[in-house]
Short mmCIF file of C-alpha atoms in Angstrom, two decimals:
data_model
loop_
_atom_site.label_atom_id
_atom_site.label_comp_id
_atom_site.label_asym_id
_atom_site.label_seq_id
_atom_site.Cartn_x
_atom_site.Cartn_y
_atom_site.Cartn_z
CA MET A 1323 336.45 256.42 30.13
CA SER A 1324 335.95 258.39 26.93
CA LEU A 1325 334.18 257.12 23.81
CA GLN A 1326 334.27 258.18 20.19
CA VAL A 1327 331.90 256.66 17.60
CA GLU A 1328 332.73 256.64 13.89
CA LYS A 1329 330.12 255.50 11.37
CA LEU A 1330 331.57 253.32 8.60
CA GLU A 1331 330.19 252.01 5.31
CA HIS A 1332 327.72 249.11 5.07
CA ASN A 1333 326.23 249.70 8.52
CA MET A 1334 329.50 249.23 10.36
CA ALA A 1335 330.80 251.44 13.17
CA LYS A 1336 334.06 251.85 15.04
CA LEU A 1337 334.08 252.59 18.75
CA THR A 1338 337.31 254.14 20.03
CA ILE A 1339 337.47 253.61 23.78
CA GLU A 1340 340.00 255.32 26.02
CA VAL A 1341 340.53 254.14 29.60
CA ALA A 1342 342.10 256.61 32.04
CA ALA A 1343 345.65 255.97 33.20
CA GLU A 1344 344.56 255.53 36.84
CA ASP A 1345 342.14 252.79 35.79
CA VAL A 1346 344.91 251.13 33.79
CA GLU A 1347 347.01 251.14 36.96
CA LYS A 1348 344.17 249.45 38.87
CA ALA A 1349 343.95 246.77 36.19
CA LEU A 1350 347.72 246.19 36.29
CA GLN A 1351 347.63 245.88 40.08
CA ALA A 1352 344.74 243.41 39.85
CA ALA A 1353 346.72 241.43 37.27
CA TYR A 1354 349.75 241.38 39.60
CA LEU A 1355 347.64 240.17 42.53
CA LYS A 1356 346.23 237.36 40.39
CA GLU A 1357 349.56 236.26 38.93
CA ARG A 1358 351.92 236.71 41.91
CA LYS A 1359 351.32 233.22 43.32
CA ARG A 1360 352.91 231.78 40.18
CA ILE A 1361 355.99 234.03 40.26
CA SER A 1362 359.18 232.76 41.81
CA ILE A 1363 362.36 234.89 42.17
CA PRO A 1364 365.39 233.84 44.24
CA GLY A 1365 365.49 235.63 47.58
CA PHE A 1366 361.71 235.97 47.87
CA ARG A 1367 359.07 233.55 49.04
CA LYS A 1368 356.75 232.40 46.26
CA GLY A 1369 353.84 234.79 46.01
CA LYS A 1370 355.63 237.51 47.97
CA VAL A 1371 357.70 239.10 45.21
CA PRO A 1372 356.97 242.86 45.04
CA ARG A 1373 355.40 244.02 41.81
CA GLN A 1374 358.18 246.53 41.20
CA MET A 1375 360.73 243.71 41.37
CA VAL A 1376 358.79 241.58 38.89
CA GLU A 1377 358.43 244.46 36.46
CA LYS A 1378 362.13 245.28 36.80
CA MET A 1379 363.14 241.73 35.95
CA TYR A 1380 360.58 240.94 33.24
CA GLY A 1381 359.57 244.41 32.05
CA PRO A 1382 356.38 246.38 32.81
CA GLU A 1383 354.54 244.56 29.99
CA VAL A 1384 354.63 241.31 32.00
CA PHE A 1385 351.10 242.06 33.29
CA TYR A 1386 349.76 243.73 30.15
CA ASP A 1387 347.94 240.71 28.72
CA GLU A 1388 346.05 239.98 31.92
CA ALA A 1389 345.22 243.66 32.44
CA VAL A 1390 344.00 244.04 28.84
CA ASN A 1391 341.86 240.91 29.17
CA ARG A 1392 340.27 242.50 32.23
CA MET A 1393 339.72 245.94 30.77
CA ILE A 1394 338.35 245.07 27.31
CA PRO A 1395 335.13 243.30 28.40
CA GLU A 1396 334.51 245.80 31.20
CA TYR A 1397 334.95 248.96 29.16
CA TYR A 1398 333.48 247.58 25.95
CA GLY A 1399 330.39 246.76 28.00
CA LYS A 1400 330.25 250.35 29.28
CA ALA A 1401 330.72 251.70 25.75
CA TYR A 1402 327.98 249.39 24.47
CA ASP A 1403 325.56 250.84 27.02
CA GLU A 1404 326.68 254.41 26.42
CA CYS A 1405 326.67 254.57 22.62
CA ASP A 1406 323.44 255.21 20.75
CA LEU A 1407 323.83 252.22 18.41
CA ASP A 1408 321.79 249.05 17.86
CA ILE A 1409 324.77 246.66 17.73
CA VAL A 1410 324.09 243.30 16.04
CA SER A 1411 327.47 241.54 16.03
CA GLN A 1412 330.35 240.57 18.24
CA PRO A 1413 333.04 243.31 18.31
CA GLU A 1414 336.29 243.03 16.41
CA ILE A 1415 338.82 244.35 18.92
CA ASP A 1416 342.10 246.09 18.09
CA VAL A 1417 344.45 247.40 20.81
CA VAL A 1418 345.80 250.84 19.86
CA GLN A 1419 347.77 251.75 22.99
CA MET A 1420 348.77 249.88 26.12
CA GLU A 1421 351.55 251.47 28.15
CA LYS A 1422 352.15 251.88 31.85
CA GLY A 1423 351.26 255.37 33.04
CA GLN A 1424 349.30 256.10 29.87
CA PRO A 1425 345.61 255.70 28.94
CA PHE A 1426 344.63 252.37 27.44
CA ILE A 1427 343.09 252.83 23.98
CA PHE A 1428 341.36 250.18 21.93
CA THR A 1429 338.84 250.07 19.12
CA ALA A 1430 335.82 247.84 18.63
CA GLU A 1431 334.43 247.47 15.11
CA VAL A 1432 330.79 246.38 15.17
CA ALA A 1433 327.84 245.86 12.85
CA VAL A 1434 324.82 248.09 13.34
CA LYS A 1435 321.22 247.09 12.69
CA PRO A 1436 320.43 248.38 9.18
CA GLU A 1437 317.62 250.73 8.29
CA VAL A 1438 314.91 249.18 6.11
CA THR A 1439 313.11 250.87 3.23
CA LEU A 1440 309.90 248.95 2.68
CA GLY A 1441 308.57 248.15 -0.76
CA GLU A 1442 305.15 246.65 -1.51
CA TYR A 1443 303.91 244.41 1.29
CA LYS A 1444 300.13 244.51 0.78
CA GLY A 1445 298.14 242.97 -2.05
CA LEU A 1446 300.96 240.60 -3.02
CA LYS A 1447 300.12 237.76 -5.42
CA VAL A 1448 300.34 234.20 -4.02
CA ASP A 1449 299.48 230.75 -5.38
CA LYS A 1450 295.99 229.42 -4.82
CA ILE A 1451 296.36 226.18 -2.89
CA SER A 1452 293.92 223.30 -3.03
CA VAL A 1453 292.70 222.04 0.34
CA GLU A 1454 290.71 219.15 -1.12
CA VAL A 1455 291.04 215.86 0.75
CA THR A 1456 290.50 212.74 -1.38
CA ALA A 1457 289.62 209.21 -0.36
CA GLU A 1458 293.18 208.25 -1.35
CA ASP A 1459 294.53 210.84 1.10
CA VAL A 1460 292.45 209.31 3.90
CA GLU A 1461 293.54 205.75 3.11
CA ALA A 1462 297.20 206.81 2.91
CA GLU A 1463 296.96 208.44 6.35
CA ILE A 1464 295.32 205.34 7.78
CA GLN A 1465 298.07 203.22 6.25
CA ARG A 1466 300.70 205.41 7.94
CA GLU A 1467 298.90 204.89 11.25
CA ARG A 1468 298.96 201.14 10.68
CA GLU A 1469 302.70 201.32 10.05
CA ARG A 1470 303.20 203.34 13.25
CA ASN A 1471 301.34 200.66 15.17
CA GLY A 1472 303.02 197.73 13.49
CA ARG A 1473 305.62 195.51 15.08
CA THR A 1474 309.05 194.61 13.83
CA VAL A 1475 309.61 190.94 13.04
CA GLU A 1476 312.63 189.12 11.69
CA VAL A 1477 312.27 187.31 8.37
CA THR A 1478 314.48 184.54 6.98
CA GLY A 1479 312.68 183.03 4.01
CA ARG A 1480 313.14 185.79 1.44
CA ALA A 1481 315.51 188.38 0.01
CA VAL A 1482 315.69 192.07 0.92
CA GLN A 1483 312.71 194.24 -0.08
CA ASP A 1484 312.11 197.99 -0.06
CA LYS A 1485 311.43 199.39 3.43
CA ASP A 1486 313.13 196.43 5.13
CA MET A 1487 315.37 197.05 8.13
CA VAL A 1488 318.63 195.20 7.66
CA THR A 1489 321.95 194.78 9.39
CA LEU A 1490 324.92 194.35 7.10
CA ASP A 1491 328.68 194.25 6.86
CA PHE A 1492 330.25 196.29 4.09
CA GLU A 1493 333.63 197.41 2.82
CA GLY A 1494 334.22 199.98 0.09
CA PHE A 1495 336.94 199.96 -2.56
CA VAL A 1496 338.10 202.63 -5.02
CA ASP A 1497 340.41 201.47 -7.82
CA GLY A 1498 340.62 198.13 -6.04
CA GLU A 1499 341.92 199.67 -2.79
CA ALA A 1500 339.96 199.86 0.48
CA PHE A 1501 339.50 203.46 1.66
CA GLU A 1502 339.36 204.93 5.15
CA GLY A 1503 335.88 205.12 6.67
CA GLY A 1504 334.42 202.75 4.07
CA LYS A 1505 334.00 199.73 6.32
CA GLY A 1506 331.11 198.86 8.62
CA THR A 1507 330.11 195.86 10.70
CA ASP A 1508 326.56 195.02 11.85
CA TYR A 1509 325.41 198.36 10.43
CA SER A 1510 321.67 199.05 10.77
CA LEU A 1511 319.99 200.42 7.64
CA THR A 1512 316.40 200.93 6.51
CA ILE A 1513 316.12 200.39 2.76
CA GLY A 1514 314.82 203.52 1.08
CA SER A 1515 315.78 205.86 3.93
CA GLY A 1516 318.38 207.69 1.82
CA SER A 1517 321.01 207.30 4.54
CA PHE A 1518 323.72 206.22 2.09
CA ILE A 1519 324.95 207.83 -1.10
CA PRO A 1520 322.52 207.62 -4.06
CA GLY A 1521 322.15 204.17 -5.61
CA PHE A 1522 323.51 202.19 -2.66
CA GLU A 1523 320.30 201.13 -0.92
CA GLU A 1524 318.38 200.33 -4.11
CA GLN A 1525 321.01 197.75 -5.12
CA LEU A 1526 320.55 195.88 -1.84
CA ILE A 1527 316.99 194.96 -2.86
CA GLY A 1528 317.08 191.27 -3.78
CA ALA A 1529 320.15 190.51 -1.64
CA GLU A 1530 320.01 187.28 0.36
CA ILE A 1531 321.17 186.66 3.90
CA ASP A 1532 324.85 185.66 4.31
CA LYS A 1533 325.56 185.94 0.58
CA GLU A 1534 328.17 188.52 -0.38
CA MET A 1535 327.18 190.90 -3.16
CA GLU A 1536 328.69 193.96 -4.80
CA VAL A 1537 327.14 197.42 -4.91
CA ASN A 1538 328.49 199.83 -7.52
CA VAL A 1539 328.07 203.55 -6.86
CA THR A 1540 329.72 206.86 -7.71
CA PHE A 1541 330.49 209.37 -4.95
CA PRO A 1542 328.89 212.81 -5.46
CA GLU A 1543 331.11 215.50 -6.97
CA GLU A 1544 330.72 217.55 -3.77
CA TYR A 1545 331.41 214.66 -1.38
CA HIS A 1546 333.09 215.84 1.83
CA ALA A 1547 336.12 213.56 1.37
CA LYS A 1548 337.86 215.24 -1.58
CA GLU A 1549 339.88 212.13 -2.41
CA LEU A 1550 336.62 210.22 -3.07
CA ALA A 1551 334.53 212.96 -4.71
CA GLY A 1552 333.23 211.93 -8.13
CA LYS A 1553 334.95 208.53 -8.07
CA PRO A 1554 333.27 205.14 -8.75
CA ALA A 1555 333.38 202.70 -5.85
CA VAL A 1556 332.54 199.08 -5.21
CA PHE A 1557 331.10 198.01 -1.86
CA LYS A 1558 331.25 194.35 -0.90
CA CYS A 1559 328.16 193.78 1.24
CA THR A 1560 326.78 190.90 3.27
CA ILE A 1561 323.27 191.04 4.73
CA LYS A 1562 323.22 189.63 8.26
CA THR A 1563 319.54 190.04 9.23
CA ILE A 1564 316.30 191.23 7.61
CA LYS A 1565 313.37 192.67 9.56
CA GLU A 1566 310.01 194.01 8.39
CA ARG A 1567 307.02 195.77 9.86
CA GLU A 1568 304.00 193.53 10.50
CA LEU A 1569 300.87 195.67 10.30
CA PRO A 1570 297.63 195.26 12.29
CA GLU A 1571 294.38 194.29 10.55
CA LEU A 1572 292.32 197.23 9.31
CA ASP A 1573 289.09 196.74 11.24
CA ASP A 1574 286.91 198.18 14.02
CA GLU A 1575 289.31 196.87 16.67
CA PHE A 1576 292.20 198.76 15.09
CA ALA A 1577 290.08 201.93 14.91
CA SER A 1578 289.18 201.72 18.60
CA GLU A 1579 292.82 201.16 19.59
CA VAL A 1580 294.20 204.20 17.75
CA SER A 1581 291.32 206.63 18.35
CA GLU A 1582 288.20 207.31 20.39
CA CYS A 1583 286.07 205.91 17.56
CA GLU A 1584 284.18 202.64 17.86
CA THR A 1585 284.07 201.72 14.17
CA LEU A 1586 286.36 201.93 11.19
CA GLU A 1587 283.94 204.22 9.34
CA GLU A 1588 283.86 206.67 12.25
CA TYR A 1589 287.63 206.58 12.28
CA ARG A 1590 287.79 207.33 8.54
CA ALA A 1591 285.54 210.38 9.07
CA GLU A 1592 287.76 211.58 11.92
CA VAL A 1593 290.88 211.15 9.81
CA GLU A 1594 289.28 213.11 6.96
CA LYS A 1595 288.42 216.01 9.28
CA LYS A 1596 291.96 216.11 10.66
CA LEU A 1597 293.39 216.09 7.13
CA VAL A 1598 291.12 218.99 6.14
CA ASP A 1599 292.30 220.96 9.17
CA ARG A 1600 295.91 220.08 8.40
CA LYS A 1601 295.63 221.11 4.75
CA ASN A 1602 293.97 224.39 5.69
CA ALA A 1603 296.78 225.10 8.14
CA ALA A 1604 299.41 224.15 5.54
CA ALA A 1605 297.71 226.36 2.93
CA ARG A 1606 297.69 229.28 5.33
CA GLU A 1607 301.35 228.71 6.15
CA GLN A 1608 302.20 228.66 2.43
CA VAL A 1609 300.35 231.96 1.90
CA GLU A 1610 302.30 233.45 4.80
CA ASP A 1611 305.62 232.14 3.49
CA GLN A 1612 305.06 233.33 -0.08
CA SER A 1613 303.75 236.78 0.84
CA VAL A 1614 306.39 237.44 3.50
CA GLU A 1615 309.16 236.28 1.16
CA GLN A 1616 307.95 238.73 -1.50
CA ALA A 1617 307.70 241.56 1.03
CA ALA A 1618 311.28 240.87 2.10
CA GLU A 1619 312.47 240.81 -1.51
CA ASN A 1620 310.73 244.15 -2.14
CA ALA A 1621 312.44 245.79 0.83
CA GLU A 1622 315.82 247.52 0.61
CA MET A 1623 318.51 247.15 3.27
CA ASP A 1624 322.30 246.86 3.53
CA ILE A 1625 322.99 243.88 5.79
CA PRO A 1626 326.51 243.95 7.29
CA GLN A 1627 328.49 240.72 6.90
CA PRO A 1628 329.34 240.36 10.63
CA MET A 1629 325.59 240.23 11.34
CA VAL A 1630 325.35 237.25 8.98
CA ASP A 1631 328.49 235.66 10.43
CA LEU A 1632 327.04 235.79 13.95
CA GLN A 1633 323.86 234.02 12.87
CA VAL A 1634 325.86 231.38 11.00
CA ARG A 1635 327.87 230.67 14.14
CA ASN A 1636 324.64 230.33 16.11
CA MET A 1637 323.30 227.92 13.47
CA GLN A 1638 326.53 225.90 13.60
CA ASP A 1639 326.38 225.72 17.40
CA ASP A 1640 322.75 224.61 17.25
CA MET A 1641 323.56 221.94 14.68
CA SER A 1642 326.51 220.64 16.74
CA TYR A 1643 324.25 220.40 19.79
CA ARG A 1644 321.54 218.51 17.89
CA LEU A 1645 324.08 216.10 16.40
CA GLN A 1646 325.58 215.53 19.83
CA MET A 1647 322.12 214.71 21.22
CA GLN A 1648 321.81 212.09 18.45
CA GLY A 1649 325.21 210.61 19.26
CA MET A 1650 326.64 211.79 15.93
CA THR A 1651 329.75 213.78 15.02
CA LYS A 1652 330.00 216.34 12.24
CA GLU A 1653 332.27 213.97 10.32
CA MET A 1654 329.61 211.24 10.46
CA TYR A 1655 327.00 213.74 9.27
CA TYR A 1656 329.17 214.83 6.34
CA GLN A 1657 329.76 211.20 5.35
CA MET A 1658 326.06 210.31 5.52
CA THR A 1659 324.84 213.37 3.60
CA GLY A 1660 327.71 213.76 1.16
CA LEU A 1661 328.02 217.44 2.14
CA SER A 1662 331.29 219.18 2.89
CA GLU A 1663 331.92 221.67 5.69
CA GLU A 1664 332.42 224.42 3.10
CA ARG A 1665 329.16 223.60 1.27
CA LEU A 1666 327.22 223.44 4.54
CA LYS A 1667 328.57 226.83 5.60
CA GLN A 1668 327.58 228.34 2.23
CA ASP A 1669 324.05 226.97 2.66
CA MET A 1670 323.90 228.36 6.18
CA GLU A 1671 325.04 231.79 5.00
CA LYS A 1672 322.24 231.90 2.42
CA GLN A 1673 319.69 230.86 5.04
CA ALA A 1674 321.09 233.33 7.59
CA MET A 1675 320.86 236.19 5.07
CA LYS A 1676 317.26 235.21 4.27
CA ASN A 1677 316.34 234.96 7.96
CA ILE A 1678 317.81 238.37 8.74
CA ARG A 1679 316.18 240.06 5.74
CA THR A 1680 312.81 238.55 6.66
CA ARG A 1681 313.03 239.53 10.33
CA LEU A 1682 314.09 243.11 9.56
CA THR A 1683 311.27 243.47 7.03
CA LEU A 1684 308.66 242.22 9.49
CA GLU A 1685 309.95 244.57 12.19
CA ALA A 1686 309.76 247.46 9.72
CA VAL A 1687 306.18 246.51 8.76
CA ALA A 1688 305.21 246.36 12.42
CA LYS A 1689 306.68 249.82 12.94
CA ALA A 1690 304.99 251.24 9.83
CA GLU A 1691 301.61 249.80 10.88
CA ASN A 1692 302.12 250.73 14.54
CA ILE A 1693 301.54 247.13 15.67
CA GLN A 1694 301.71 246.88 19.45
CA VAL A 1695 300.97 244.22 22.03
CA SER A 1696 298.29 244.98 24.57
CA GLU A 1697 298.59 243.70 28.12
CA GLU A 1698 295.52 241.53 27.51
CA ARG A 1699 297.13 239.90 24.47
CA LEU A 1700 300.36 239.32 26.35
CA GLU A 1701 298.48 237.72 29.24
CA GLU A 1702 296.66 235.43 26.81
CA GLU A 1703 299.94 234.21 25.33
CA LEU A 1704 301.48 233.75 28.77
CA GLN A 1705 298.42 231.77 29.85
CA LYS A 1706 298.80 229.47 26.83
CA MET A 1707 302.44 228.89 27.71
CA ALA A 1708 301.55 228.28 31.37
CA ASP A 1709 298.92 225.73 30.34
CA THR A 1710 301.45 223.97 28.13
CA TYR A 1711 303.97 223.73 30.95
CA GLN A 1712 301.23 223.01 33.51
CA MET A 1713 302.21 225.83 35.84
CA GLU A 1714 300.79 229.04 37.26
CA VAL A 1715 301.12 232.18 35.13
CA GLU A 1716 302.83 234.15 37.87
CA LYS A 1717 305.37 231.38 38.35
CA LEU A 1718 306.00 231.31 34.60
CA LYS A 1719 306.61 235.08 34.58
CA GLU A 1720 309.02 234.74 37.47
CA ASN A 1721 310.95 232.01 35.65
CA MET A 1722 311.03 233.91 32.37
CA GLY A 1723 312.17 237.26 33.71
CA GLU A 1724 311.70 240.64 32.05
CA GLU A 1725 314.11 240.01 29.19
CA ARG A 1726 312.36 236.87 27.94
CA ILE A 1727 308.93 238.46 28.36
CA GLU A 1728 310.12 241.32 26.14
CA GLU A 1729 311.32 238.75 23.60
CA LEU A 1730 307.85 237.17 23.70
CA LYS A 1731 306.26 240.57 23.01
CA GLU A 1732 308.59 241.06 20.04
CA SER A 1733 307.63 237.62 18.70
CA ILE A 1734 303.93 238.48 18.97
CA VAL A 1735 304.49 241.75 17.10
CA VAL A 1736 306.37 239.92 14.32
CA GLN A 1737 303.64 237.28 14.05
CA ASP A 1738 301.01 240.02 13.80
CA ALA A 1739 303.02 241.57 10.96
CA ILE A 1740 303.04 238.19 9.18
CA THR A 1741 299.26 237.96 9.63
CA LEU A 1742 298.77 241.46 8.25
CA ILE A 1743 300.83 240.74 5.11
CA ALA A 1744 299.17 237.34 4.52
CA ASP A 1745 295.63 238.67 5.05
CA ALA A 1746 296.27 241.34 2.43
CA ALA A 1747 297.69 238.84 -0.12
CA VAL A 1748 295.69 237.91 -3.19
CA GLU A 1749 295.45 234.26 -4.27
CA GLU A 1750 295.56 233.56 -8.00
#
């Protein structure tokens, strides 16, 4: 195999890979051996037709596709290892030459990790964040704990209220005509959850069981179903059941059930301490976010589009997996959120670009500051992970393997770069 590397604009590169004719012949023979069981020619038993006979009847290119599909991943992999490039995208393959008795030539266009020119990343100005915890904050947290420990009961003697959990039948109409996907039966909905398009849930407040009512809404301009976008609609709704959360009494017994405290006052003090810790952590996280975002904005880099495209695909795959785990399709998600596939992709591209810029900046800071991970630090992090998973450190290392341990080291380095930037920031 021979390899030529051509640097292109915007951190792109083209690999021209040439496979020797004898290796092409091996790939063609392997393709023949794989495909021969499917080939039937009169006068020969199935699977016993000589290759020369097949190529004479169907042409020598009959095995080209299979041979190419074998050679591209094998020789691209070798070229990837051989070239001195930090490739950050899937290759765009183009076959230049495929002919029996001749070398096989193909190109692979790839994105290369861009160089970063750092700007200011120390002494950056960030907002001063209050970490004060008020009595109202404490009572609100206690109220949330009451709600978490409440029980759901069905009610029949009143109309729908905010926060109620209802089941309802509904059917939507636009210009007097029912539209596809606008009908539901025994649909579960929590009032105020924002699950439906704006204005829908609020109009259900005051509805009575088994009495049909109309809800008037307008679909968002960017609604995923183009035929409905921006149009007014009428939903005929009937509430079937109403349920509410019945909360426990706020007393010493409640305090002892939800904490290690014996009295309500002790519990209030514990809640206050936890809120202080939480606000301090949130304030620190905000300082980190603001300072790192500024450092990334101050840096200069030329991010190749295929690098962004790869991250978007990863984000889409992750989203599809999470929706699947929730028993939801993309179409259901678009209908619930009012987003379109195009709008969601645009949002993902913006987030992917931001993620890449941030990561590259942090890696550049780590390099500039010579941040490294000591063996002691690595062992500490591995021990924390082992404790979390309740397993021995050595067993954890064995399960992780060298590649994932290296990824952990890279994550530690990046986190240390975040800490360095945030510690140097100035609150104002």
